[in-house]
Amino acid sequence: MRTGRPSDTALHPEFLPGRQGASLVAAPLLALRDVDVRFGAVQALRQVTLDIRAGERVALVGANGSGKSTLLRLLHGLVPASAGTVRLPGATARQAMLFQRPHMLRASAQTNVALALWLRGTRWAQARADALQALQRVGLESLAGRNARTLSGGQQQRLAMARAWALQPDMLVLDEPTASLDPTAKREVETLVADFAAQPGMTLVFSSHNLGQVKRLASRVLYLEQGRLLADLPVHDFFHGPLPEEARLFLKGELS
């Protein structure tokens, strides 16, 4: 990745957030204004301004270290802003976040799902019943009693999807959910993500290096480099319209 200040072309207003017609339609579900995130001496995000509305399908793209994971964690409330203004969904909104390698408890697949529901206040018997229904939703009901840590990578990611689905979230946040999976498992997980995203009112925010996946799942693309948000465009415009030089080189696989 190149160092130094992004070019003036990259900062042209037509590529920045808030310039799309849809941004004037409804109040945002999430709003960031001039947000920085620092981890000690490392500045992971720089002056990020961003609105996300309910029902959007937003993909984050950029090279490793561009700030995608930090932005996802900020939107999920896992890391605080060092500067700027952040408005996240209220206490009544439900979010679920899936990581590239989901954490599995040393317990059955059913218990991994049921515990999440129990912690939300569901009675244990009902939580187990709801957990089994969630496992059926992702095709893992036959493995309900299997230790979750013995499942394959694709099965664990589907289990994580079941855990998220059981919570009935309004917003699903995914950090490269298929990056470490084989092609068959990738298709299975992507199909589940698409099904979940199709539910009325569901907001999807995800990062991916798979540009085909971005085309299939997203309606909007955010391009980050060195912690800066350099482009915020509808998915068709991102792949077929003018772009900042950095984003253009990234799409061509030539970003140094």
PDB file of C-alpha atoms in Angstrom:
ATOM      1  CA  MET A   1       0.000   0.000   0.000  1.00  0.00           C
ATOM      2  CA  ARG A   2       1.384   3.429  -0.847  1.00  0.00           C
ATOM      3  CA  THR A   3       2.072   5.888   1.927  1.00  0.00           C
ATOM      4  CA  GLY A   4       1.440   9.597   2.213  1.00  0.00           C
ATOM      5  CA  ARG A   5      -1.586  11.820   1.667  1.00  0.00           C
ATOM      6  CA  PRO A   6      -4.232  10.562  -0.804  1.00  0.00           C
ATOM      7  CA  SER A   7      -4.285  12.436  -4.084  1.00  0.00           C
ATOM      8  CA  ASP A   8      -6.621  15.376  -4.653  1.00  0.00           C
ATOM      9  CA  THR A   9      -8.503  13.230  -7.186  1.00  0.00           C
ATOM     10  CA  ALA A  10      -9.226  10.647  -4.473  1.00  0.00           C
ATOM     11  CA  LEU A  11     -10.822  13.334  -2.339  1.00  0.00           C
ATOM     12  CA  HIS A  12     -13.107  14.675  -5.077  1.00  0.00           C
ATOM     13  CA  PRO A  13     -16.618  15.204  -3.607  1.00  0.00           C
ATOM     14  CA  GLU A  14     -18.352  12.931  -6.135  1.00  0.00           C
ATOM     15  CA  PHE A  15     -16.665   9.935  -4.506  1.00  0.00           C
ATOM     16  CA  LEU A  16     -17.398  10.905  -0.889  1.00  0.00           C
ATOM     17  CA  PRO A  17     -20.248   9.946   1.460  1.00  0.00           C
ATOM     18  CA  GLY A  18     -23.420  11.977   1.468  1.00  0.00           C
ATOM     19  CA  ARG A  19     -23.274  12.609  -2.300  1.00  0.00           C
ATOM     20  CA  GLN A  20     -25.731   9.892  -3.330  1.00  0.00           C
ATOM     21  CA  GLY A  21     -29.380  10.761  -3.976  1.00  0.00           C
ATOM     22  CA  ALA A  22     -30.540   8.027  -1.567  1.00  0.00           C
ATOM     23  CA  SER A  23     -28.710   9.716   1.308  1.00  0.00           C
ATOM     24  CA  LEU A  24     -31.380  12.442   1.420  1.00  0.00           C
ATOM     25  CA  VAL A  25     -34.341  10.077   1.728  1.00  0.00           C
ATOM     26  CA  ALA A  26     -34.369   8.858   5.334  1.00  0.00           C
ATOM     27  CA  ALA A  27     -32.644   9.487   8.634  1.00  0.00           C
ATOM     28  CA  PRO A  28     -29.566   7.270   9.055  1.00  0.00           C
ATOM     29  CA  LEU A  29     -29.488   4.193  11.258  1.00  0.00           C
ATOM     30  CA  LEU A  30     -25.785   4.863  11.898  1.00  0.00           C
ATOM     31  CA  ALA A  31     -23.940   8.139  11.529  1.00  0.00           C
ATOM     32  CA  LEU A  32     -20.237   8.988  11.807  1.00  0.00           C
ATOM     33  CA  ARG A  33     -18.850  12.498  11.527  1.00  0.00           C
ATOM     34  CA  ASP A  34     -15.098  13.161  11.203  1.00  0.00           C
ATOM     35  CA  VAL A  35     -14.283  10.048  13.212  1.00  0.00           C
ATOM     36  CA  ASP A  36     -10.745   8.969  14.116  1.00  0.00           C
ATOM     37  CA  VAL A  37      -9.798   5.706  15.817  1.00  0.00           C
ATOM     38  CA  ARG A  38      -6.364   5.293  17.365  1.00  0.00           C
ATOM     39  CA  PHE A  39      -4.700   2.299  18.987  1.00  0.00           C
ATOM     40  CA  GLY A  40      -1.740   3.862  20.734  1.00  0.00           C
ATOM     41  CA  ALA A  41       0.490   5.357  18.066  1.00  0.00           C
ATOM     42  CA  VAL A  42      -1.448   3.678  15.243  1.00  0.00           C
ATOM     43  CA  GLN A  43      -4.265   5.647  13.624  1.00  0.00           C
ATOM     44  CA  ALA A  44      -6.649   3.054  12.180  1.00  0.00           C
ATOM     45  CA  LEU A  45      -9.369   5.449  10.932  1.00  0.00           C
ATOM     46  CA  ARG A  46      -8.980   9.057   9.814  1.00  0.00           C
ATOM     47  CA  GLN A  47     -11.757  11.644   9.522  1.00  0.00           C
ATOM     48  CA  VAL A  48     -14.432   9.127   8.468  1.00  0.00           C
ATOM     49  CA  THR A  49     -17.862  10.600   7.740  1.00  0.00           C
ATOM     50  CA  LEU A  50     -20.532   8.055   6.924  1.00  0.00           C
ATOM     51  CA  ASP A  51     -24.294   7.401   7.060  1.00  0.00           C
ATOM     52  CA  ILE A  52     -25.883   3.942   6.847  1.00  0.00           C
ATOM     53  CA  ARG A  53     -29.633   3.523   6.536  1.00  0.00           C
ATOM     54  CA  ALA A  54     -31.901   0.653   7.503  1.00  0.00           C
ATOM     55  CA  GLY A  55     -32.174  -1.956   4.773  1.00  0.00           C
ATOM     56  CA  GLU A  56     -28.919  -1.060   3.006  1.00  0.00           C
ATOM     57  CA  ARG A  57     -26.382  -3.694   1.924  1.00  0.00           C
ATOM     58  CA  VAL A  58     -22.979  -2.084   2.333  1.00  0.00           C
ATOM     59  CA  ALA A  59     -19.644  -3.677   1.385  1.00  0.00           C
ATOM     60  CA  LEU A  60     -16.284  -2.477   2.706  1.00  0.00           C
ATOM     61  CA  VAL A  61     -13.336  -3.068   0.385  1.00  0.00           C
ATOM     62  CA  GLY A  62      -9.674  -2.150   0.457  1.00  0.00           C
ATOM     63  CA  ALA A  63      -6.268  -3.699   1.009  1.00  0.00           C
ATOM     64  CA  ASN A  64      -5.250  -5.367   4.258  1.00  0.00           C
ATOM     65  CA  GLY A  65      -4.697  -2.718   6.915  1.00  0.00           C
ATOM     66  CA  SER A  66      -6.996  -0.186   5.250  1.00  0.00           C
ATOM     67  CA  GLY A  67      -9.284   0.036   8.295  1.00  0.00           C
ATOM     68  CA  LYS A  68     -12.170  -2.246   7.274  1.00  0.00           C
ATOM     69  CA  SER A  69     -12.207  -4.396  10.421  1.00  0.00           C
ATOM     70  CA  THR A  70     -11.796  -1.373  12.671  1.00  0.00           C
ATOM     71  CA  LEU A  71     -14.728   0.363  10.992  1.00  0.00           C
ATOM     72  CA  LEU A  72     -16.904  -2.725  11.402  1.00  0.00           C
ATOM     73  CA  ARG A  73     -16.017  -2.972  15.077  1.00  0.00           C
ATOM     74  CA  LEU A  74     -16.732   0.717  15.540  1.00  0.00           C
ATOM     75  CA  LEU A  75     -20.166   0.328  13.925  1.00  0.00           C
ATOM     76  CA  HIS A  76     -20.867  -2.638  16.189  1.00  0.00           C
ATOM     77  CA  GLY A  77     -19.826  -0.697  19.285  1.00  0.00           C
ATOM     78  CA  LEU A  78     -16.775  -2.846  20.056  1.00  0.00           C
ATOM     79  CA  VAL A  79     -14.221  -0.043  19.792  1.00  0.00           C
ATOM     80  CA  PRO A  80     -14.634   3.629  20.721  1.00  0.00           C
ATOM     81  CA  ALA A  81     -13.890   6.632  18.542  1.00  0.00           C
ATOM     82  CA  SER A  82     -10.816   8.659  19.502  1.00  0.00           C
ATOM     83  CA  ALA A  83     -12.299  11.801  17.945  1.00  0.00           C
ATOM     84  CA  GLY A  84     -15.402  12.854  16.070  1.00  0.00           C
ATOM     85  CA  THR A  85     -19.074  12.007  16.564  1.00  0.00           C
ATOM     86  CA  VAL A  86     -20.642   8.539  16.468  1.00  0.00           C
ATOM     87  CA  ARG A  87     -24.368   7.757  16.547  1.00  0.00           C
ATOM     88  CA  LEU A  88     -25.175   4.051  16.754  1.00  0.00           C
ATOM     89  CA  PRO A  89     -28.591   2.331  16.857  1.00  0.00           C
ATOM     90  CA  GLY A  90     -30.535   2.704  20.094  1.00  0.00           C
ATOM     91  CA  ALA A  91     -30.849   0.087  22.815  1.00  0.00           C
ATOM     92  CA  THR A  92     -33.916  -1.460  21.151  1.00  0.00           C
ATOM     93  CA  ALA A  93     -32.020  -2.247  17.941  1.00  0.00           C
ATOM     94  CA  ARG A  94     -30.357  -5.647  17.684  1.00  0.00           C
ATOM     95  CA  GLN A  95     -27.033  -6.229  15.979  1.00  0.00           C
ATOM     96  CA  ALA A  96     -25.107  -9.430  15.354  1.00  0.00           C
ATOM     97  CA  MET A  97     -21.495  -9.596  14.220  1.00  0.00           C
ATOM     98  CA  LEU A  98     -19.715 -12.532  12.587  1.00  0.00           C
ATOM     99  CA  PHE A  99     -15.957 -12.789  12.342  1.00  0.00           C
ATOM    100  CA  GLN A 100     -13.782 -14.600   9.827  1.00  0.00           C
ATOM    101  CA  ARG A 101     -13.035 -17.250  12.467  1.00  0.00           C
ATOM    102  CA  PRO A 102     -15.996 -17.384  14.854  1.00  0.00           C
ATOM    103  CA  HIS A 103     -15.401 -18.271  18.475  1.00  0.00           C
ATOM    104  CA  MET A 104     -16.918 -21.595  19.468  1.00  0.00           C
ATOM    105  CA  LEU A 105     -17.553 -22.654  23.059  1.00  0.00           C
ATOM    106  CA  ARG A 106     -16.456 -26.123  24.143  1.00  0.00           C
ATOM    107  CA  ALA A 107     -20.067 -27.314  24.029  1.00  0.00           C
ATOM    108  CA  SER A 108     -22.596 -28.729  21.585  1.00  0.00           C
ATOM    109  CA  ALA A 109     -23.718 -26.760  18.551  1.00  0.00           C
ATOM    110  CA  GLN A 110     -27.177 -26.453  20.095  1.00  0.00           C
ATOM    111  CA  THR A 111     -25.771 -25.093  23.360  1.00  0.00           C
ATOM    112  CA  ASN A 112     -23.622 -22.555  21.485  1.00  0.00           C
ATOM    113  CA  VAL A 113     -26.798 -21.072  20.025  1.00  0.00           C
ATOM    114  CA  ALA A 114     -28.997 -21.529  23.099  1.00  0.00           C
ATOM    115  CA  LEU A 115     -26.542 -19.759  25.399  1.00  0.00           C
ATOM    116  CA  ALA A 116     -26.697 -16.603  23.276  1.00  0.00           C
ATOM    117  CA  LEU A 117     -30.485 -16.617  23.616  1.00  0.00           C
ATOM    118  CA  TRP A 118     -30.337 -17.352  27.349  1.00  0.00           C
ATOM    119  CA  LEU A 119     -28.013 -14.397  27.876  1.00  0.00           C
ATOM    120  CA  ARG A 120     -30.645 -12.258  26.129  1.00  0.00           C
ATOM    121  CA  GLY A 121     -33.209 -13.356  28.728  1.00  0.00           C
ATOM    122  CA  THR A 122     -34.874 -16.362  27.079  1.00  0.00           C
ATOM    123  CA  ARG A 123     -35.741 -19.226  29.430  1.00  0.00           C
ATOM    124  CA  TRP A 124     -33.385 -22.167  28.963  1.00  0.00           C
ATOM    125  CA  ALA A 125     -35.956 -24.678  27.683  1.00  0.00           C
ATOM    126  CA  GLN A 126     -37.223 -22.177  25.130  1.00  0.00           C
ATOM    127  CA  ALA A 127     -33.666 -21.191  24.218  1.00  0.00           C
ATOM    128  CA  ARG A 128     -32.833 -24.810  23.392  1.00  0.00           C
ATOM    129  CA  ALA A 129     -35.946 -25.149  21.262  1.00  0.00           C
ATOM    130  CA  ASP A 130     -35.209 -21.900  19.416  1.00  0.00           C
ATOM    131  CA  ALA A 131     -31.598 -22.978  18.971  1.00  0.00           C
ATOM    132  CA  LEU A 132     -32.677 -26.196  17.266  1.00  0.00           C
ATOM    133  CA  GLN A 133     -34.903 -24.212  14.919  1.00  0.00           C
ATOM    134  CA  ALA A 134     -31.962 -21.940  14.079  1.00  0.00           C
ATOM    135  CA  LEU A 135     -29.761 -24.952  13.344  1.00  0.00           C
ATOM    136  CA  GLN A 136     -32.453 -26.281  11.023  1.00  0.00           C
ATOM    137  CA  ARG A 137     -32.424 -22.895   9.280  1.00  0.00           C
ATOM    138  CA  VAL A 138     -28.750 -23.349   8.337  1.00  0.00           C
ATOM    139  CA  GLY A 139     -28.877 -27.101   7.688  1.00  0.00           C
ATOM    140  CA  LEU A 140     -27.056 -28.222  10.849  1.00  0.00           C
ATOM    141  CA  GLU A 141     -29.878 -29.860  12.811  1.00  0.00           C
ATOM    142  CA  SER A 142     -28.240 -33.311  12.444  1.00  0.00           C
ATOM    143  CA  LEU A 143     -25.140 -31.934  14.196  1.00  0.00           C
ATOM    144  CA  ALA A 144     -26.988 -30.295  17.098  1.00  0.00           C
ATOM    145  CA  GLY A 145     -25.297 -32.527  19.663  1.00  0.00           C
ATOM    146  CA  ARG A 146     -21.798 -32.342  18.170  1.00  0.00           C
ATOM    147  CA  ASN A 147     -19.068 -30.426  19.991  1.00  0.00           C
ATOM    148  CA  ALA A 148     -18.898 -27.143  18.082  1.00  0.00           C
ATOM    149  CA  ARG A 149     -15.101 -27.109  18.094  1.00  0.00           C
ATOM    150  CA  THR A 150     -14.984 -30.374  16.128  1.00  0.00           C
ATOM    151  CA  LEU A 151     -17.001 -28.944  13.227  1.00  0.00           C
ATOM    152  CA  SER A 152     -15.357 -27.946   9.954  1.00  0.00           C
ATOM    153  CA  GLY A 153     -14.645 -24.293   9.207  1.00  0.00           C
ATOM    154  CA  GLY A 154     -17.691 -24.007   6.961  1.00  0.00           C
ATOM    155  CA  GLN A 155     -19.912 -25.703   9.529  1.00  0.00           C
ATOM    156  CA  GLN A 156     -18.649 -23.375  12.258  1.00  0.00           C
ATOM    157  CA  GLN A 157     -19.436 -20.344  10.135  1.00  0.00           C
ATOM    158  CA  ARG A 158     -22.935 -21.694   9.471  1.00  0.00           C
ATOM    159  CA  LEU A 159     -23.280 -22.275  13.217  1.00  0.00           C
ATOM    160  CA  ALA A 160     -22.300 -18.644  13.783  1.00  0.00           C
ATOM    161  CA  MET A 161     -24.965 -17.650  11.260  1.00  0.00           C
ATOM    162  CA  ALA A 162     -27.510 -19.742  13.183  1.00  0.00           C
ATOM    163  CA  ARG A 163     -26.493 -17.997  16.404  1.00  0.00           C
ATOM    164  CA  ALA A 164     -26.962 -14.620  14.727  1.00  0.00           C
ATOM    165  CA  TRP A 165     -30.273 -15.580  13.102  1.00  0.00           C
ATOM    166  CA  ALA A 166     -31.658 -16.857  16.417  1.00  0.00           C
ATOM    167  CA  LEU A 167     -31.180 -13.379  17.903  1.00  0.00           C
ATOM    168  CA  GLN A 168     -33.331 -11.879  15.132  1.00  0.00           C
ATOM    169  CA  PRO A 169     -31.031  -8.887  14.548  1.00  0.00           C
ATOM    170  CA  ASP A 170     -31.940  -5.745  12.636  1.00  0.00           C
ATOM    171  CA  MET A 171     -28.352  -5.381  11.466  1.00  0.00           C
ATOM    172  CA  LEU A 172     -25.832  -8.057  10.461  1.00  0.00           C
ATOM    173  CA  VAL A 173     -22.140  -7.109  10.527  1.00  0.00           C
ATOM    174  CA  LEU A 174     -19.718  -9.533   8.835  1.00  0.00           C
ATOM    175  CA  ASP A 175     -15.925  -9.373   8.781  1.00  0.00           C
ATOM    176  CA  GLU A 176     -14.813 -11.427   5.755  1.00  0.00           C
ATOM    177  CA  PRO A 177     -17.116 -14.335   6.676  1.00  0.00           C
ATOM    178  CA  THR A 178     -16.008 -16.611   3.804  1.00  0.00           C
ATOM    179  CA  ALA A 179     -12.313 -15.730   3.514  1.00  0.00           C
ATOM    180  CA  SER A 180     -10.929 -18.959   5.028  1.00  0.00           C
ATOM    181  CA  LEU A 181     -13.473 -21.388   3.547  1.00  0.00           C
ATOM    182  CA  ASP A 182     -13.292 -23.807   0.640  1.00  0.00           C
ATOM    183  CA  PRO A 183     -15.404 -23.035  -2.458  1.00  0.00           C
ATOM    184  CA  THR A 184     -18.369 -25.217  -1.432  1.00  0.00           C
ATOM    185  CA  ALA A 185     -18.507 -23.763   2.078  1.00  0.00           C
ATOM    186  CA  LYS A 186     -18.182 -20.248   0.649  1.00  0.00           C
ATOM    187  CA  ARG A 187     -21.230 -20.780  -1.537  1.00  0.00           C
ATOM    188  CA  GLU A 188     -23.225 -22.180   1.386  1.00  0.00           C
ATOM    189  CA  VAL A 189     -22.387 -19.297   3.707  1.00  0.00           C
ATOM    190  CA  GLU A 190     -22.894 -16.653   1.015  1.00  0.00           C
ATOM    191  CA  THR A 191     -26.312 -18.113   0.225  1.00  0.00           C
ATOM    192  CA  LEU A 192     -27.265 -17.843   3.895  1.00  0.00           C
ATOM    193  CA  VAL A 193     -26.027 -14.239   4.041  1.00  0.00           C
ATOM    194  CA  ALA A 194     -28.092 -13.378   0.959  1.00  0.00           C
ATOM    195  CA  ASP A 195     -31.175 -15.022   2.484  1.00  0.00           C
ATOM    196  CA  PHE A 196     -30.739 -13.134   5.758  1.00  0.00           C
ATOM    197  CA  ALA A 197     -30.139  -9.843   3.952  1.00  0.00           C
ATOM    198  CA  ALA A 198     -33.377 -10.316   2.006  1.00  0.00           C
ATOM    199  CA  GLN A 199     -35.466 -10.173   5.181  1.00  0.00           C
ATOM    200  CA  PRO A 200     -37.503  -6.927   5.383  1.00  0.00           C
ATOM    201  CA  GLY A 201     -35.650  -4.175   7.209  1.00  0.00           C
ATOM    202  CA  MET A 202     -32.387  -6.115   7.546  1.00  0.00           C
ATOM    203  CA  THR A 203     -29.238  -3.984   7.259  1.00  0.00           C
ATOM    204  CA  LEU A 204     -26.100  -5.753   6.034  1.00  0.00           C
ATOM    205  CA  VAL A 205     -22.581  -4.354   6.445  1.00  0.00           C
ATOM    206  CA  PHE A 206     -19.686  -6.609   5.483  1.00  0.00           C
ATOM    207  CA  SER A 207     -16.061  -6.593   4.405  1.00  0.00           C
ATOM    208  CA  SER A 208     -14.752  -8.815   1.641  1.00  0.00           C
ATOM    209  CA  HIS A 209     -11.788  -9.253  -0.679  1.00  0.00           C
ATOM    210  CA  ASN A 210     -14.021 -11.276  -3.008  1.00  0.00           C
ATOM    211  CA  LEU A 211     -15.180  -8.681  -5.527  1.00  0.00           C
ATOM    212  CA  GLY A 212     -17.624 -11.111  -7.119  1.00  0.00           C
ATOM    213  CA  GLN A 213     -19.227 -11.531  -3.714  1.00  0.00           C
ATOM    214  CA  VAL A 214     -19.407  -7.761  -3.334  1.00  0.00           C
ATOM    215  CA  LYS A 215     -21.247  -7.525  -6.679  1.00  0.00           C
ATOM    216  CA  ARG A 216     -23.673 -10.261  -5.659  1.00  0.00           C
ATOM    217  CA  LEU A 217     -24.462  -9.096  -2.118  1.00  0.00           C
ATOM    218  CA  ALA A 218     -23.962  -5.317  -1.933  1.00  0.00           C
ATOM    219  CA  SER A 219     -25.956  -2.354  -3.111  1.00  0.00           C
ATOM    220  CA  ARG A 220     -23.278   0.128  -2.023  1.00  0.00           C
ATOM    221  CA  VAL A 221     -19.480  -0.006  -1.758  1.00  0.00           C
ATOM    222  CA  LEU A 222     -17.129   1.848   0.582  1.00  0.00           C
ATOM    223  CA  TYR A 223     -13.456   1.924  -0.423  1.00  0.00           C
ATOM    224  CA  LEU A 224     -10.916   2.543   2.358  1.00  0.00           C
ATOM    225  CA  GLU A 225      -7.198   3.175   2.201  1.00  0.00           C
ATOM    226  CA  GLN A 226      -4.881   4.005   5.115  1.00  0.00           C
ATOM    227  CA  GLY A 227      -7.901   4.510   7.336  1.00  0.00           C
ATOM    228  CA  ARG A 228      -9.544   7.048   5.017  1.00  0.00           C
ATOM    229  CA  LEU A 229     -12.875   6.598   3.271  1.00  0.00           C
ATOM    230  CA  LEU A 230     -12.007   7.533  -0.311  1.00  0.00           C
ATOM    231  CA  ALA A 231     -15.098   6.345  -2.192  1.00  0.00           C
ATOM    232  CA  ASP A 232     -18.735   5.716  -1.275  1.00  0.00           C
ATOM    233  CA  LEU A 233     -20.723   4.670  -4.346  1.00  0.00           C
ATOM    234  CA  PRO A 234     -23.581   2.445  -5.529  1.00  0.00           C
ATOM    235  CA  VAL A 235     -22.167  -0.950  -6.461  1.00  0.00           C
ATOM    236  CA  HIS A 236     -22.702  -0.441 -10.227  1.00  0.00           C
ATOM    237  CA  ASP A 237     -20.914   2.924 -10.172  1.00  0.00           C
ATOM    238  CA  PHE A 238     -18.023   1.512  -8.164  1.00  0.00           C
ATOM    239  CA  PHE A 239     -17.319  -1.205 -10.720  1.00  0.00           C
ATOM    240  CA  HIS A 240     -18.232   0.708 -13.885  1.00  0.00           C
ATOM    241  CA  GLY A 241     -17.829   4.425 -13.187  1.00  0.00           C
ATOM    242  CA  PRO A 242     -14.951   6.835 -12.505  1.00  0.00           C
ATOM    243  CA  LEU A 243     -13.001   6.172  -9.303  1.00  0.00           C
ATOM    244  CA  PRO A 244     -10.192   7.687  -7.268  1.00  0.00           C
ATOM    245  CA  GLU A 245      -6.840   6.497  -8.586  1.00  0.00           C
ATOM    246  CA  GLU A 246      -6.218   4.323  -5.520  1.00  0.00           C
ATOM    247  CA  ALA A 247      -9.539   2.488  -5.918  1.00  0.00           C
ATOM    248  CA  ARG A 248      -8.984   2.052  -9.659  1.00  0.00           C
ATOM    249  CA  LEU A 249      -5.582   0.458  -9.036  1.00  0.00           C
ATOM    250  CA  PHE A 250      -7.063  -1.731  -6.299  1.00  0.00           C
ATOM    251  CA  LEU A 251      -9.672  -3.110  -8.702  1.00  0.00           C
ATOM    252  CA  LYS A 252      -6.959  -3.839 -11.250  1.00  0.00           C
ATOM    253  CA  GLY A 253      -4.839  -5.574  -8.618  1.00  0.00           C
ATOM    254  CA  GLU A 254      -2.051  -3.036  -9.080  1.00  0.00           C
ATOM    255  CA  LEU A 255      -2.156  -1.154  -5.744  1.00  0.00           C
ATOM    256  CA  SER A 256       1.381  -1.192  -4.356  1.00  0.00           C
TER     257      SER A 256
END
